[in-house]
């Protein structure tokens, strides 16, 4: 592999790793706050226990998000110095705003995690709300920066020099609104489904703490289902935005190989030479209709672009299909759940947490949100290739002159694998195994949440 | 170098650069003390070593995430307001920065894992070991990077010289050839340890701990003074221009004088067990060392030949960034006050 390929792989790995924790950092605070709010309104200790347990998981994941995010901000320079040299002044604004959002988030997360006994319950809840809001904002800001790479505006290039910089226009670029909405929904959908999956698993397997897991499942579904339901609409908005600004990416992700009225292609493997699909199901006119409301409308295909401006077609198409598949299943599950609870209200059927078939479906759907998330980012980033800034700068021109990037790639790969193993091990050890199944309910004081002055977290000989 | 700059010019780029030093200052005082805490964790000895570790962890616990954002702020300001400098440093110092990142990752995650891993077994002790070793390594590398820049070892090269330069000359020599960056690295480490020990005298809840960390603060202060002298000597031998900047001119001398006064105050306050004063003096001493470095560099951002003004981003970017900093500060300052009020005062403990 070349240095460029190692740089790209390292960036992709770092982002794919970070995004998991970033999304959890947006989604979990919402769950925590809802649980705590329900405790304040119902005084049911179950909900307090839930809030504390979720807070603990969040703390572990947040720390990994923070360190992996720190790595990313340096990596932008370590791997793509030429890109940053030209783009830094243009898109610095969302990054600076993001910095403030992190500050707010970190400060209030500290207060939330360690302040259970130090501030009033209301102040504590308010701290949680601030964490949730600033988490969502920091995600939105960084997505603005990414959207700018897809729809660069707010500057001019004269003789290879960036001039007429307008950071505000760059931040509010045309691709930002749809990406922000889609990304924020994705955060709630992915976190909600994953958490729901875990608790549904416990309920299905049978647990002495049904009430606890029911409460958890309910809250997680309330966060995940609505987000997953509207996500396809937001995705459609994103697709129109891509069609307008990055027709090449659109053609690649939809597998639309030849210019003309476009079918909606499901599955299939694109052949780069002949520009034909093997093994695809096509809905004639489907894509033209989705984009323009007219099944005869002409859509630019891959053949409209010179070979050196095409992204790797198979990866982009496959990733897109995976996202759509996950999104469709999740939306269908949301519809089912909504219908069931509507019927339940009118006195038919059983409550969702008692419906084994529904629980099974939720368990199986647990990882889908995160899979869709990674696939979606692959579409966005790989689909933009060979450009790092669409139509302006090629990725090959942005990479660092530092040779031997295989070393840094190996180092970070090892580091991330180690971190991932450690996180899974810890969550398993702490949250699942020594979890509720061994703690009598209501005895929240047994929780090993460290508070200053406590010995709960420390080894004694 | 600094001898050339007789007065300070207050332009936009200088305002941003000043803010960056301010932010680095906050990182040194807050994040630096967290690193120092990790160092003392490593050196915790004796019967009550677990009590020592607990005190350290409690002091770091609630606020390390917030402390560490100061570094991110410095990086973000650097790449949005001085993109050329950022691109250049990230290229030439690729290797030490990568090592520093590994240290930051291991330290932050190991600390959290240890805190939340409530099983008291060997696994938890292993997190603790990673945490403290990474706390030792990271400040050294941070100092090495700053020292390399300060000594003018990371200049922007001309296109022609880039063609002939070897890998070693370009990517290794700037930080590995001269002992000066390493002296600065050690100085940084000891400074952080000193800060942590000084703060811990105040944080300590019982007399034994207070006495222990008082002794540690005194010891590290002495090492610090010796190292500072040694660094000056190295500068004199290696880099006369840098030495001149460090020692000539009224401002440089004033900074040295204030640093010395702060150091003396700290020693006196520790001796007389005035711990609050000792903490303030330690913070002042660290801050003046940092600002002394900044002043030595002024007006250069990348010595020996690129000034702050030359490397700055377009005016509009600087204006917007400063505007946002002002608004952001209005939100953040009360939040920080609240954070410290909740955790760093004795009232409110149940
Ligand atoms: C839970 C996660 C999730 C789910 C269920 C979906 N997506 Fe998605 N999608 C993302 C998570 C995501 C993402 C990871 O968040 C991306 C990457 C960049 C972005 O803005 O959002 C994304 C990008 C993305 C893009 C590219 C945007 C760009 O390159 O600018 C399109 C066209 C779609 N999505 C379309 C859809 C459609 C039609 C879906 C309907 C089923 C769908 N997505 C479900
Ligand atoms: C967190 C979610 C993200 C994921 C999973 C992701 C994924 C990827 C992937 C797979 C690549 C490699 C593409 C290739 O080389 O074929 C890449 C490259 C890159 N991404 Fe992203 N990305 C994310 C968000 C962002 C954001 C928010 C930014 C910047 C603001 C960004 C900046 C870059 C840069 C600079 C590169 C390298 C140049 C390039 O290959 O185009 N990414 N990312
Ligand atoms: C779309 C992609 C991204 C999203 C949605 C996102 C979101 C977040 C969120 C919510 C956090 C808070 C930490 C947590 O909750 O775990 C975080 C942390 C962080 N992110 Fe990202 N991020 C993305 C990509 C990036 C990129 C490309 C960079 C680098 C420039 C970056 C830099 C950081 C940093 C420095 C932190 C640490 C903040 C702290 O210490 O609290 N992120 N990110």
mmCIF file of N, CA and C and ligand atoms in Angstrom, chain A residues 11 15 18-19 21-26 61-74 76 95 98 102-103 105-106 134-136 138-140 142-143 146 183 187 377, chain B residues 65 68-69 72 79, ligand 3:
data_model
loop_
_atom_site.group_PDB
_atom_site.id
_atom_site.type_symbol
_atom_site.label_atom_id
_atom_site.label_comp_id
_atom_site.label_asym_id
_atom_site.label_seq_id
_atom_site.Cartn_x
_atom_site.Cartn_y
_atom_site.Cartn_z
ATOM 1 N N UNK A 11 -7.171 7.589 8.809
ATOM 2 C CA UNK A 11 -8.229 8.574 9.035
ATOM 3 C C UNK A 11 -9.568 7.865 9.148
ATOM 4 N N UNK A 15 -11.923 7.883 12.481
ATOM 5 C CA UNK A 15 -13.266 8.464 12.466
ATOM 6 C C UNK A 15 -14.322 7.406 12.747
ATOM 7 N N UNK A 18 -14.175 6.937 16.430
ATOM 8 C CA UNK A 18 -14.668 8.076 17.204
ATOM 9 C C UNK A 18 -16.174 8.229 17.087
ATOM 10 N N UNK A 19 -16.702 7.991 15.879
ATOM 11 C CA UNK A 19 -18.115 8.301 15.659
ATOM 12 C C UNK A 19 -19.010 7.471 16.578
ATOM 13 N N UNK A 21 -18.420 6.621 19.667
ATOM 14 C CA UNK A 21 -18.464 7.242 20.988
ATOM 15 C C UNK A 21 -19.125 8.606 20.927
ATOM 16 N N UNK A 22 -18.916 9.301 19.808
ATOM 17 C CA UNK A 22 -19.553 10.603 19.654
ATOM 18 C C UNK A 22 -21.072 10.444 19.648
ATOM 19 N N UNK A 23 -21.549 9.453 18.931
ATOM 20 C CA UNK A 23 -22.986 9.230 18.840
ATOM 21 C C UNK A 23 -23.562 8.824 20.203
ATOM 22 N N UNK A 24 -22.818 7.987 20.904
ATOM 23 C CA UNK A 24 -23.256 7.625 22.245
ATOM 24 C C UNK A 24 -23.278 8.875 23.134
ATOM 25 N N UNK A 25 -22.295 9.752 22.923
ATOM 26 C CA UNK A 25 -22.251 11.001 23.692
ATOM 27 C C UNK A 25 -23.418 11.918 23.396
ATOM 28 N N UNK A 26 -24.026 11.781 22.242
ATOM 29 C CA UNK A 26 -25.223 12.564 21.942
ATOM 30 C C UNK A 26 -26.466 11.859 22.476
ATOM 31 N N UNK A 61 -17.714 5.687 28.182
ATOM 32 C CA UNK A 61 -17.707 5.913 26.743
ATOM 33 C C UNK A 61 -17.292 7.343 26.413
ATOM 34 N N UNK A 62 -17.708 8.269 27.258
ATOM 35 C CA UNK A 62 -17.369 9.662 26.996
ATOM 36 C C UNK A 62 -15.862 9.877 27.024
ATOM 37 N N UNK A 63 -15.203 9.233 27.977
ATOM 38 C CA UNK A 63 -13.753 9.410 28.076
ATOM 39 C C UNK A 63 -13.075 8.921 26.810
ATOM 40 N N UNK A 64 -13.547 7.793 26.279
ATOM 41 C CA UNK A 64 -12.947 7.290 25.050
ATOM 42 C C UNK A 64 -13.267 8.241 23.893
ATOM 43 N N UNK A 65 -14.485 8.794 23.893
ATOM 44 C CA UNK A 65 -14.831 9.784 22.871
ATOM 45 C C UNK A 65 -13.918 10.989 22.947
ATOM 46 N N UNK A 66 -13.636 11.426 24.157
ATOM 47 C CA UNK A 66 -12.800 12.617 24.317
ATOM 48 C C UNK A 66 -11.381 12.364 23.831
ATOM 49 N N UNK A 67 -10.792 11.237 24.214
ATOM 50 C CA UNK A 67 -9.414 11.021 23.778
ATOM 51 C C UNK A 67 -9.342 10.729 22.281
ATOM 52 N N UNK A 68 -10.306 9.975 21.752
ATOM 53 C CA UNK A 68 -10.234 9.699 20.310
ATOM 54 C C UNK A 68 -10.505 10.975 19.518
ATOM 55 N N UNK A 69 -11.327 11.868 20.065
ATOM 56 C CA UNK A 69 -11.546 13.155 19.401
ATOM 57 C C UNK A 69 -10.296 14.010 19.413
ATOM 58 N N UNK A 70 -9.561 13.959 20.524
ATOM 59 C CA UNK A 70 -8.305 14.707 20.586
ATOM 60 C C UNK A 70 -7.340 14.210 19.521
ATOM 61 N N UNK A 71 -7.278 12.890 19.381
ATOM 62 C CA UNK A 71 -6.420 12.330 18.343
ATOM 63 C C UNK A 71 -6.818 12.893 16.987
ATOM 64 N N UNK A 72 -8.133 12.939 16.727
ATOM 65 C CA UNK A 72 -8.599 13.423 15.424
ATOM 66 C C UNK A 72 -8.153 14.849 15.144
ATOM 67 N N UNK A 73 -8.261 15.719 16.141
ATOM 68 C CA UNK A 73 -7.935 17.112 15.824
ATOM 69 C C UNK A 73 -6.454 17.254 15.484
ATOM 70 N N UNK A 74 -5.599 16.427 16.083
ATOM 71 C CA UNK A 74 -4.196 16.454 15.673
ATOM 72 C C UNK A 74 -4.012 15.769 14.321
ATOM 73 N N UNK A 76 -5.828 15.688 11.776
ATOM 74 C CA UNK A 76 -6.106 16.541 10.622
ATOM 75 C C UNK A 76 -4.810 17.156 10.110
ATOM 76 N N UNK A 95 -15.259 24.447 14.033
ATOM 77 C CA UNK A 95 -14.405 23.716 14.977
ATOM 78 C C UNK A 95 -14.235 24.502 16.279
ATOM 79 N N UNK A 98 -17.308 24.127 18.137
ATOM 80 C CA UNK A 98 -17.336 22.784 18.689
ATOM 81 C C UNK A 98 -16.518 22.731 19.973
ATOM 82 N N UNK A 102 -17.738 21.387 23.531
ATOM 83 C CA UNK A 102 -17.065 20.354 24.329
ATOM 84 C C UNK A 102 -16.842 20.819 25.752
ATOM 85 N N UNK A 103 -16.396 22.071 25.849
ATOM 86 C CA UNK A 103 -16.145 22.617 27.178
ATOM 87 C C UNK A 103 -17.398 22.516 28.030
ATOM 88 N N UNK A 105 -19.991 20.702 27.582
ATOM 89 C CA UNK A 105 -20.367 19.320 27.796
ATOM 90 C C UNK A 105 -19.512 18.679 28.893
ATOM 91 N N UNK A 106 -18.195 18.895 28.795
ATOM 92 C CA UNK A 106 -17.301 18.262 29.761
ATOM 93 C C UNK A 106 -17.539 18.812 31.168
ATOM 94 N N UNK A 134 -25.492 20.234 24.645
ATOM 95 C CA UNK A 134 -24.192 20.596 24.078
ATOM 96 C C UNK A 134 -23.582 19.425 23.307
ATOM 97 N N UNK A 135 -23.923 18.208 23.700
ATOM 98 C CA UNK A 135 -23.463 17.059 22.922
ATOM 99 C C UNK A 135 -24.029 17.096 21.513
ATOM 100 N N UNK A 136 -25.337 17.337 21.414
ATOM 101 C CA UNK A 136 -25.966 17.396 20.097
ATOM 102 C C UNK A 136 -25.392 18.555 19.285
ATOM 103 N N UNK A 138 -22.358 19.887 19.535
ATOM 104 C CA UNK A 138 -20.991 19.661 19.055
ATOM 105 C C UNK A 138 -21.014 18.750 17.835
ATOM 106 N N UNK A 139 -21.912 17.770 17.839
ATOM 107 C CA UNK A 139 -22.057 16.936 16.655
ATOM 108 C C UNK A 139 -22.455 17.765 15.443
ATOM 109 N N UNK A 140 -23.427 18.670 15.622
ATOM 110 C CA UNK A 140 -23.902 19.493 14.508
ATOM 111 C C UNK A 140 -22.775 20.354 13.955
ATOM 112 N N UNK A 142 -19.477 19.875 13.989
ATOM 113 C CA UNK A 142 -18.439 19.169 13.234
ATOM 114 C C UNK A 142 -19.005 18.651 11.913
ATOM 115 N N UNK A 143 -20.289 18.354 11.898
ATOM 116 C CA UNK A 143 -20.890 17.944 10.634
ATOM 117 C C UNK A 143 -20.913 19.115 9.639
ATOM 118 N N UNK A 146 -17.749 18.930 7.933
ATOM 119 C CA UNK A 146 -17.733 17.852 6.953
ATOM 120 C C UNK A 146 -18.578 18.212 5.724
ATOM 121 N N UNK A 183 -27.780 13.320 10.648
ATOM 122 C CA UNK A 183 -26.801 12.843 11.630
ATOM 123 C C UNK A 183 -27.391 12.849 13.039
ATOM 124 N N UNK A 187 -27.968 9.666 15.540
ATOM 125 C CA UNK A 187 -27.444 9.491 16.900
ATOM 126 C C UNK A 187 -28.512 8.913 17.822
ATOM 127 N N UNK A 377 -21.442 6.895 6.754
ATOM 128 C CA UNK A 377 -20.222 7.699 6.656
ATOM 129 C C UNK A 377 -19.315 7.196 5.551
ATOM 130 N N UNK B 65 -11.811 15.922 32.320
ATOM 131 C CA UNK B 65 -12.311 16.103 30.959
ATOM 132 C C UNK B 65 -12.298 17.571 30.580
ATOM 133 N N UNK B 68 -8.837 19.067 30.002
ATOM 134 C CA UNK B 68 -8.105 18.654 28.843
ATOM 135 C C UNK B 68 -8.605 19.356 27.569
ATOM 136 N N UNK B 69 -9.775 19.972 27.665
ATOM 137 C CA UNK B 69 -10.286 20.702 26.498
ATOM 138 C C UNK B 69 -9.421 21.933 26.198
ATOM 139 N N UNK B 72 -7.261 21.195 23.398
ATOM 140 C CA UNK B 72 -7.999 21.165 22.134
ATOM 141 C C UNK B 72 -8.239 22.590 21.652
ATOM 142 N N UNK B 79 -5.074 25.889 14.239
ATOM 143 C CA UNK B 79 -5.343 25.544 12.838
ATOM 144 C C UNK B 79 -6.327 26.487 12.172
HETATM 145 C C1 LIG C 3 -19.412 13.602 12.332
HETATM 146 C C2 LIG C 3 -18.465 13.375 13.031
HETATM 147 C C3 LIG C 3 -18.310 13.735 14.480
HETATM 148 C C4 LIG C 3 -19.241 13.882 15.453
HETATM 149 C C5 LIG C 3 -20.702 13.722 15.340
HETATM 150 C C6 LIG C 3 -18.549 14.224 16.663
HETATM 151 C C7 LIG C 3 -19.141 14.457 17.882
HETATM 152 C C8 LIG C 3 -18.459 14.484 19.074
HETATM 153 C C9 LIG C 3 -19.039 14.464 20.380
HETATM 154 C C10 LIG C 3 -20.486 14.437 20.685
HETATM 155 C C11 LIG C 3 -18.029 14.496 21.300
HETATM 156 C C12 LIG C 3 -18.162 14.542 22.816
HETATM 157 C C13 LIG C 3 -17.450 13.405 23.450
HETATM 158 C C14 LIG C 3 -18.338 12.253 23.701
HETATM 159 O O1 LIG C 3 -19.512 12.488 24.006
HETATM 160 O O2 LIG C 3 -17.871 11.117 23.632
HETATM 161 C C15 LIG C 3 -16.847 14.526 20.578
HETATM 162 C C16 LIG C 3 -15.619 14.583 21.128
HETATM 163 C C17 LIG C 3 -14.585 15.094 20.441
HETATM 164 N N1 LIG C 3 -14.527 15.196 19.048
HETATM 165 FE FE1 LIG C 3 -15.831 14.554 17.756
HETATM 166 N N2 LIG C 3 -17.230 14.310 16.402
HETATM 167 C C18 LIG C 3 -17.058 14.016 15.074
HETATM 168 C C19 LIG C 3 -15.913 14.044 14.373
HETATM 169 C C20 LIG C 3 -14.833 14.700 14.887
HETATM 170 C C21 LIG C 3 -13.740 15.158 14.122
HETATM 171 C C22 LIG C 3 -13.551 15.026 12.612
HETATM 172 C C23 LIG C 3 -12.896 15.767 15.020
HETATM 173 C C24 LIG C 3 -11.582 16.412 14.770
HETATM 174 C C25 LIG C 3 -11.390 17.480 14.279
HETATM 175 C C26 LIG C 3 -13.474 15.661 16.327
HETATM 176 C C27 LIG C 3 -12.918 16.149 17.485
HETATM 177 C C28 LIG C 3 -13.367 15.848 18.746
HETATM 178 C C29 LIG C 3 -12.651 16.162 19.976
HETATM 179 C C30 LIG C 3 -11.346 16.902 20.073
HETATM 180 C C31 LIG C 3 -13.421 15.658 21.050
HETATM 181 C C32 LIG C 3 -13.068 15.686 22.542
HETATM 182 C C33 LIG C 3 -13.867 16.678 23.298
HETATM 183 C C34 LIG C 3 -13.762 16.526 24.798
HETATM 184 O O3 LIG C 3 -12.668 16.404 25.348
HETATM 185 O O4 LIG C 3 -14.811 16.556 25.450
HETATM 186 N N3 LIG C 3 -14.647 15.009 16.209
HETATM 187 N N4 LIG C 3 -17.112 14.521 19.227
#
